[in-house]
Amino acid sequence: MVDALRKSGITNERVLAAMREIPRHAFVEPGIASRAYEDTPLPIGHGQTISSPTIVGLMTQRLLEKGTPAKVLEVGTGCGYQAAVLSKLVKEVYTLERIAPLMDKARRHLRDLRIYNVRFKHVDGHNGYPEGAPWDGILCAATAASVPEALKAQLAVGGRLVIPVGTEEQHLVVVDRTPTGFVEQKGEPVRFVPLLPGLQ
Ligand code: SAH
């Protein structure tokens, strides 16, 4: 898997090492575990998917590009794989999920791997998690029509937000908070599930 990641442009050695360390097969149902190291998204129930390894690598690499954030917020826990990768790279991760059974399962996956620096919150991630702000990094794993203002507002100065944006056509957008405002860059075309309102 790591060789394939390198070929797709994931060159950050720390990101590659973290992805080598986290067993992706442990995050999907046993019936599809044999496909866990293919570069493809896989179903995790409730109409959601675990992102492909390349997408996880790319988003993590973008998040760490300007240095290592200490405290990171993830919106969209899903099965917890991205959070587990982040846990190996930064000091503290908070992850938000709107579907309670998915969050419970993700919590179990991380406990089984003895990962203890990730905190789980069952909330609507549109509003971020102001109780833990400011965040040095925010990674959103579901697509929004535009960058949610609440997420920008919760970024620390020097912090970075990585989020897929768009409905039909989606792109990975990176937002940096500078001392004077926000700098936005539109990146690679991507395909994510939508950021939905309300709790389940
Ligand atoms: N990072 C995940 C990918 C999950 S897919 C992984 O590694 O598996 C996106 C997730 O975002 C889904 O689980 C979906 O339920 C969640 N999601 C969608 N809208 C949300 C919202 N408003 N708040 C929190 N989570 C949301």
Short mmCIF file of C-alpha atoms in Angstrom, two decimals, residues 12 15 56-67 139 160-162 172-174 176 185-188:
data_model
loop_
_atom_site.label_atom_id
_atom_site.label_comp_id
_atom_site.label_asym_id
_atom_site.label_seq_id
_atom_site.Cartn_x
_atom_site.Cartn_y
_atom_site.Cartn_z
CA ASN A 12 5.81 12.83 3.60
CA VAL A 15 2.59 10.23 7.00
CA VAL A 56 -6.28 9.84 3.58
CA GLY A 57 -2.59 10.24 2.71
CA LEU A 58 -3.20 13.35 0.65
CA MET A 59 -5.36 15.09 3.25
CA THR A 60 -2.97 14.24 6.06
CA GLN A 61 0.02 15.41 4.03
CA ARG A 62 -1.72 18.72 3.25
CA LEU A 63 -2.57 19.17 6.93
CA LEU A 64 1.08 18.69 7.97
CA GLU A 65 2.67 20.59 5.08
CA LYS A 66 3.58 23.70 7.07
CA GLY A 67 4.60 21.94 10.27
CA LEU A 139 -9.59 18.03 8.64
CA ARG A 160 -4.82 25.06 8.50
CA LEU A 161 -8.17 23.61 7.43
CA VAL A 162 -8.35 20.85 4.79
CA LEU A 172 -9.83 19.63 -1.91
CA VAL A 173 -9.59 23.12 -0.44
CA VAL A 174 -6.90 24.27 1.97
CA ASP A 176 -4.70 28.90 6.11
CA GLN A 185 -6.20 27.35 -2.18
CA LYS A 186 -8.22 25.05 -4.41
CA GLY A 187 -6.52 21.69 -4.99
CA GLU A 188 -7.15 18.24 -6.41
#
